[in-house]
Coordinates of C-alpha atoms and ligand atoms in Angstrom, one line a residue:
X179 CA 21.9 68.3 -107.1
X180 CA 21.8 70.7 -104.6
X181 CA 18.7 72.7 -106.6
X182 CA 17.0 69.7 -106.3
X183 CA 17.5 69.2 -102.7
X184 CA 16.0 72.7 -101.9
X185 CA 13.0 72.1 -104.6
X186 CA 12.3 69.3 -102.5
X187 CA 12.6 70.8 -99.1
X188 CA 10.3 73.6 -100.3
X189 CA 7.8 71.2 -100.9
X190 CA 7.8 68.7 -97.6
X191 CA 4.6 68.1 -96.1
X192 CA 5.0 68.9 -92.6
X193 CA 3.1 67.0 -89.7
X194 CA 4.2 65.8 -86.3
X195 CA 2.9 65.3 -82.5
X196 CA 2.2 67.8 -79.9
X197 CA 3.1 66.2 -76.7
X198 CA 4.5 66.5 -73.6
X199 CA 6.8 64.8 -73.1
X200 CA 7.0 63.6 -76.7
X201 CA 10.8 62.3 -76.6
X202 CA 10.0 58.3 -75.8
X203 CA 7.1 58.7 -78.5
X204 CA 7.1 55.8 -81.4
X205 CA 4.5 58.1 -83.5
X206 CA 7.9 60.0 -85.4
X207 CA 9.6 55.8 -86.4
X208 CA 6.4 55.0 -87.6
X209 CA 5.5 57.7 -89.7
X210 CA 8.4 58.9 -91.1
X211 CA 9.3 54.8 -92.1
X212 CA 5.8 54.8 -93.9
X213 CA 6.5 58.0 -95.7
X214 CA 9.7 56.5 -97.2
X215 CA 8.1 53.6 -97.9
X216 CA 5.5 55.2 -100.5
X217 CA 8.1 57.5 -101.3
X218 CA 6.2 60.5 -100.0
X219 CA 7.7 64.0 -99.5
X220 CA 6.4 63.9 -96.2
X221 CA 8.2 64.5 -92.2
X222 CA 7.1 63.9 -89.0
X223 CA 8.8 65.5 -86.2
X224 CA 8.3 65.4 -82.3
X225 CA 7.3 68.5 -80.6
X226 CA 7.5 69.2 -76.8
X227 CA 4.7 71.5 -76.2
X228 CA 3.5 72.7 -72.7
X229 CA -0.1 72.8 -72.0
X230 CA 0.4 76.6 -71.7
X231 CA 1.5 76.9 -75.4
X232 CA -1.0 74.2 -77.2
X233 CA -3.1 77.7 -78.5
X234 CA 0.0 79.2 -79.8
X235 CA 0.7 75.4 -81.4
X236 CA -2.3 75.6 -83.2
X237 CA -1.8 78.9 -84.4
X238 CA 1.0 77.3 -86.2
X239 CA -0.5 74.8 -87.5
X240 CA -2.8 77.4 -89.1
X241 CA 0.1 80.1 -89.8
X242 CA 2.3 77.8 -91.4
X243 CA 0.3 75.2 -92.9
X244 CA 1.1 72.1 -91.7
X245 CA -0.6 69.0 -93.2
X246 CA -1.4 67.7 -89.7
X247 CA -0.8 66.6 -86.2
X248 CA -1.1 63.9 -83.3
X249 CA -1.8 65.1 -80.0
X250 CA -0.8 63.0 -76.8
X251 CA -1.0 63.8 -73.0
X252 CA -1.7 66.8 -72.2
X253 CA -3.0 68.4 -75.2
X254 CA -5.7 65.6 -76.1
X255 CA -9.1 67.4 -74.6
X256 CA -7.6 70.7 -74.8
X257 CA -7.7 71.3 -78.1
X258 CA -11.2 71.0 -78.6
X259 CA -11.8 74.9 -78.4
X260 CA -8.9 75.4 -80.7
X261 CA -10.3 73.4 -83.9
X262 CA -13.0 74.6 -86.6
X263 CA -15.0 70.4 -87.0
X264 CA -15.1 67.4 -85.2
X265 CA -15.6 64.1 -86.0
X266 CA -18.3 62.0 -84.6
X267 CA -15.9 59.8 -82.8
X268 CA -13.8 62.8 -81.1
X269 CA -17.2 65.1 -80.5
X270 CA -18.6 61.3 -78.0
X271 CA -15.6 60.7 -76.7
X272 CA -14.8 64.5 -76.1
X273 CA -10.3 64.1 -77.1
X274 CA -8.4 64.7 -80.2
X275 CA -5.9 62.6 -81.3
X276 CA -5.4 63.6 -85.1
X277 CA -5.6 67.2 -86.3
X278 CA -6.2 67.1 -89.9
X279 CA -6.1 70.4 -91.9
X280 CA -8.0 70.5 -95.0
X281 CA -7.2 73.7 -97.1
X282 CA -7.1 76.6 -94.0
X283 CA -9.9 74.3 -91.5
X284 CA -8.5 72.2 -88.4
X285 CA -10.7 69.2 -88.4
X286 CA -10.1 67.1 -84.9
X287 CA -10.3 63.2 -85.3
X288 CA -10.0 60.8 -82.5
X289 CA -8.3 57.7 -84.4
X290 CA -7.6 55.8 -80.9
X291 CA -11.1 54.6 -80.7
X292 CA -11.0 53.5 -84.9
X293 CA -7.5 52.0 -84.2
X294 CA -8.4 49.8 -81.5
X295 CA -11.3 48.5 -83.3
X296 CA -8.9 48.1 -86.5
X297 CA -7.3 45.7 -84.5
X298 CA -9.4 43.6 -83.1
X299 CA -10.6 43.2 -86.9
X300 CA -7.2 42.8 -88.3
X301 CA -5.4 40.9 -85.7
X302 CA -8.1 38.9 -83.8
X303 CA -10.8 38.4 -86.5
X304 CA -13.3 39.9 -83.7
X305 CA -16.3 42.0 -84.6
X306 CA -17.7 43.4 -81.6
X307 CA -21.3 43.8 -82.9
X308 CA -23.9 42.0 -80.9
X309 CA -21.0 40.7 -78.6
X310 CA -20.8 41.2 -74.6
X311 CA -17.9 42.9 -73.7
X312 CA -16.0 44.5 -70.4
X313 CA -14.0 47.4 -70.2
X314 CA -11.7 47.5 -67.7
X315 CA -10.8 51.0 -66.4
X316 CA -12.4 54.3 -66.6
X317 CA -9.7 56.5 -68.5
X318 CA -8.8 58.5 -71.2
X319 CA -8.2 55.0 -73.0
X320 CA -11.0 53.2 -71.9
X321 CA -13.1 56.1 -72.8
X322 CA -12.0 56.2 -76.6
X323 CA -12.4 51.7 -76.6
X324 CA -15.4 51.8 -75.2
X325 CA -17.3 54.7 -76.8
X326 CA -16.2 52.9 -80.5
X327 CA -17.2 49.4 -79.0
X328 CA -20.7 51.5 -78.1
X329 CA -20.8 52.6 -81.6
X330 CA -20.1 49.0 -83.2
X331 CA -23.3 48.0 -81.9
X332 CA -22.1 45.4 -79.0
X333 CA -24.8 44.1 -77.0
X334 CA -23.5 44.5 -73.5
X335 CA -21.1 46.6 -72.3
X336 CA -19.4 46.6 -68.9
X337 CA -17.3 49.4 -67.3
X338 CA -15.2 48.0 -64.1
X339 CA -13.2 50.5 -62.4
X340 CA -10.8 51.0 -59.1
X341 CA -13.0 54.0 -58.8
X342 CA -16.5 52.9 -59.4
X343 CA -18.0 56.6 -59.6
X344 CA -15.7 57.3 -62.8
X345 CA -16.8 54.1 -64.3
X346 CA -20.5 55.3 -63.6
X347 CA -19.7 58.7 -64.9
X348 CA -18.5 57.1 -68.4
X349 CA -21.4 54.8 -68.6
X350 CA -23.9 57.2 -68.1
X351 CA -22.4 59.4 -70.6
X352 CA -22.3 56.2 -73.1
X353 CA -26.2 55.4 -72.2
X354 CA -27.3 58.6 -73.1
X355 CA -25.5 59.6 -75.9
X356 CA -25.8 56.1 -78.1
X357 CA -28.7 54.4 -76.2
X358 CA -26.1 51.0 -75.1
X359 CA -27.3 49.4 -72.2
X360 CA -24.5 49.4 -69.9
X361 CA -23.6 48.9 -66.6
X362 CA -20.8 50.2 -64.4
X363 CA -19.3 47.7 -61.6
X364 CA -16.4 47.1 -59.3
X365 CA -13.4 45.2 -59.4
X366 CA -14.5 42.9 -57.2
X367 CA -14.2 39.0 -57.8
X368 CA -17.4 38.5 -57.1
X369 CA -18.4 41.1 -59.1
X370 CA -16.4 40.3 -61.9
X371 CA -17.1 36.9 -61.7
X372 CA -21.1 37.3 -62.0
X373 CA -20.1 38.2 -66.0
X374 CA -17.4 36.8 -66.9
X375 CA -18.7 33.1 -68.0
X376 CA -20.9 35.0 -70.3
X377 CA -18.5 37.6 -72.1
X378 CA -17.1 37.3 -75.2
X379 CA -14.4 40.2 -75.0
X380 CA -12.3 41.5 -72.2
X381 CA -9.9 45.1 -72.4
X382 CA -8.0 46.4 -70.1
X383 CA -7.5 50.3 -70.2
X384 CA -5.3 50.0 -67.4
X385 CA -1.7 50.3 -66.7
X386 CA -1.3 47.4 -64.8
X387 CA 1.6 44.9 -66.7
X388 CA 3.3 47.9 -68.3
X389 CA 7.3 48.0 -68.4
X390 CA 9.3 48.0 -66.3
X391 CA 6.6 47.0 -63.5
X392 CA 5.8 43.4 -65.3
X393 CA 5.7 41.4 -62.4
X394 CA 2.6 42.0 -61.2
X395 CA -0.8 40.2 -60.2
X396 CA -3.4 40.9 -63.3
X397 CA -6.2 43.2 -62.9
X398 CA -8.4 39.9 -63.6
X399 CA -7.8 37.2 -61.6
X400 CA -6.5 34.3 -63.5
X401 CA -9.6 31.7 -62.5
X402 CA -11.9 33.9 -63.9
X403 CA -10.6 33.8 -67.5
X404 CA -11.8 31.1 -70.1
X405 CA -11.6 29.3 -73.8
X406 CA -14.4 31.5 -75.3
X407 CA -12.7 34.7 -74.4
X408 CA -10.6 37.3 -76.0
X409 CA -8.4 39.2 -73.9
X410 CA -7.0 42.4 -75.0
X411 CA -4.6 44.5 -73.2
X412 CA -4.0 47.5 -74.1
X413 CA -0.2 47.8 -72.9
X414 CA 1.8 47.1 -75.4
X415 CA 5.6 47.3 -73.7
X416 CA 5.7 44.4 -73.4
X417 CA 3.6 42.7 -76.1
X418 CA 2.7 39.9 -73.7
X419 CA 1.5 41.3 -70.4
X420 CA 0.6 39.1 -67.5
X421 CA -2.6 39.4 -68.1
X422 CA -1.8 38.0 -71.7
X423 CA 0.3 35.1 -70.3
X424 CA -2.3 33.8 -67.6
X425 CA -5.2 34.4 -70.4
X426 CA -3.1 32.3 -73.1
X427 CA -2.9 29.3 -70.1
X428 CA -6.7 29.4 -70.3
X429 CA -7.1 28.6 -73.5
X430 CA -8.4 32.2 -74.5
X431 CA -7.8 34.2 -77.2
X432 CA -5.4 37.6 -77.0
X433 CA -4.7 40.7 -78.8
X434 CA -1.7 42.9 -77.7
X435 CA -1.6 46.9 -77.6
X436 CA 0.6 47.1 -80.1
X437 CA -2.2 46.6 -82.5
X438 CA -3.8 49.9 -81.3
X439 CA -1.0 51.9 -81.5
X440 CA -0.4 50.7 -84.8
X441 CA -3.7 50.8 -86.2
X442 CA -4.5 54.7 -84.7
X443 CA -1.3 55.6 -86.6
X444 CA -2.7 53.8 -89.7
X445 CA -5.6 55.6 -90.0
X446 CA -4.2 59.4 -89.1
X447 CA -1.5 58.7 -92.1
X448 CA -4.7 57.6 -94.4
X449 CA -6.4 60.8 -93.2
X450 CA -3.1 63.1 -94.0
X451 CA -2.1 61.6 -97.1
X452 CA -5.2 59.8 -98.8
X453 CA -3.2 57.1 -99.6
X454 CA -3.6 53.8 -98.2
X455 CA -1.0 53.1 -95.2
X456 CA 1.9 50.3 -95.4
X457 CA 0.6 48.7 -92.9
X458 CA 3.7 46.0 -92.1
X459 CA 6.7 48.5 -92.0
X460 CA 4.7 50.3 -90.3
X461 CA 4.1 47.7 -87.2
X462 CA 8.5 46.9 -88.1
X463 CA 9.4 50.2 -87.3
X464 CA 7.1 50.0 -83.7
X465 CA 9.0 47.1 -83.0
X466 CA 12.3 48.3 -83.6
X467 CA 11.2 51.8 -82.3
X468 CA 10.3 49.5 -78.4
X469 CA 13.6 47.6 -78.7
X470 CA 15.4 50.6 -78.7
X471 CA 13.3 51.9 -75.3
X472 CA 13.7 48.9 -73.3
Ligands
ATR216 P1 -5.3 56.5 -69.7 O1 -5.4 57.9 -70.4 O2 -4.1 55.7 -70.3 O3 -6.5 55.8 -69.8 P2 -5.7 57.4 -67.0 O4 -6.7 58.4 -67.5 O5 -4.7 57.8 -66.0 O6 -4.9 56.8 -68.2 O7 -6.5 56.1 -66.5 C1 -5.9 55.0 -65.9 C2 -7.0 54.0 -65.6 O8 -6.3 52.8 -65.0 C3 -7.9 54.4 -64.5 O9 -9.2 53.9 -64.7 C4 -7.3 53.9 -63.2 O10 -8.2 53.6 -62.2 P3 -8.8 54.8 -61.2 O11 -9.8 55.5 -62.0 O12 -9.3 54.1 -60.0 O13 -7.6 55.6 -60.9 C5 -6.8 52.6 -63.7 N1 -5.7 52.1 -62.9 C6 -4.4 52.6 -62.8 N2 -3.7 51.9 -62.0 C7 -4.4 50.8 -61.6 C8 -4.2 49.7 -60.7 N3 -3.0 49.5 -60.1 N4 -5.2 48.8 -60.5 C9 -6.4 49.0 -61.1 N5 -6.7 50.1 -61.9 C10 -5.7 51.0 -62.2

């Protein structure tokens, strides 16, 4: 029995997420619930990594040959230099998410971007392409949604920001890198309110909503919203922001963050294990995993 436990141990695929802080992180419930449920020799652990050690991380990743890694704040554009390939996805949007190492070479993915659109397929049987769509915030998030929404061939694309020069910044950078024809503007109503009648999709990047600061007025007013919309938010504590609530009373369509978070996680275990993800213990074990942390 025992001989067996080691046998086993000596053979655990290791991968886990370089973060910091990484303690309140969902990624380790997730993954190692998925892992049980295929009955996979596989762990996941949580580790607290300052930005000042992320080269010596990687080393170990290298040294000790880990299957693979997620990378959260602050680790996610620093990395780059640290990795032998990119995807397409992470070399637009410039931030790693998923480090997957295939026999001795660090490949970087960015499954944020992939997830988020999983979602909107899965949960909101929306397909972006040749749809108008607004982006709201100019972030690492918003950066990773609306570089994939560039790449799924939407028609329109809107970046509206607090800071209007950071949304300009990220739209330029989508313009000349895929070609979109997009257009930066401001939070104003009156801005806002020149598109919204003919968008199909709204997401907000933003942390406006998010636990334990609910209460608060939406980032889009609540006359502006309508039947033919979805509204995505991409908070996910709670499920249903304010944003979510005041978009259901219009009649339009919404997708939760939780779907994103899910659906990133998804694809990085598909990428580590080559086996397809259990997708609905996976979203259980979020669920449980945010009960616990409110
Ligand atoms: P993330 O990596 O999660 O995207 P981030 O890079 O800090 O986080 O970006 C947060 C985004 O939310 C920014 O676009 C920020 O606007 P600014 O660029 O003007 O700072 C936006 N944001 C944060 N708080 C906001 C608020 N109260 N109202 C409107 N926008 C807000």
């Amino acid at each position: 029995m025992e001989q067996l436990a080691e046998t086993k141990l000596a053979n655990t695929e290791i991968t886990g997420l370089l973060g910091d802080p990484v303690e309140h992180s969902l990624s380790p419930v997730m993954h190692n619930r998925a892992f049980q449920e295929l009955g996979l020799n596989n762990l996941y652990l949580p580790w607290a990594v300052k930005e000042d050690k992320l080269a010596q991380a990687v080393a170990g990743i290298r040294g000790l040959d880990i299957k693979g890694a997620n990378l959260t704040i602050p680790h996610k554009q620093q990395v780059l230099p640290h990795l032998d390939e990119l995807s397409e996805e992470a070399r637009l949007i410039g931030a790693v998410n998923t480090i997957e190492n295939q026999a001795g070479k660090l490949i970087g993915h960015n499954t944020d971007g992939r997830g988020y659109l999983r979602s909107l397929q899965e949960e909101a049987d929306f397909n972006p392409a040749a749809k108008k769509v607004l982006v709201v915030g100019a972030g690492g998030a918003a950066r990773a949604v609306a570089f994939q929404l560039a790449l799924a061939g939407v028609s329109e694309l809107y970046i509206a920001n607090r800071t209007v020069k950071k949304a300009k910044a990220l739209i330029e950078e989508i313009n000349k890198q895929l070609e979109v024809t997009g257009k930066a503007i401001s939070l104003s109503k009156e801005r806002l309110a020149e598109k919204m009648e003919r968008l199909d999709l709204v997401v907000d990047t933003t942390p406006v909503g998010m636990y334990p600061q609910t209460e608060v007025e939406p980032v889009i007013p609540a006359d502006l919203l309508h039947s033919d919309l979805l509204v995505s938010d991409l908070v996910y504590n709670p499920q249903e922001t304010v944003l979510l609530q005041v978009a259901k009373k219009k009649g339009a369509a919404t997708l939760s963050g939780l779907g994103m978070l899910l659906y990133q996680g998804v694809i990085a275990f598909e990428i580590w294990t080559g086996k397809k993800a259990p997708v609905k213990v996976m979203r259980e074990a979020l669920e449980k995993g945010l009960k616990r942390n409110t």
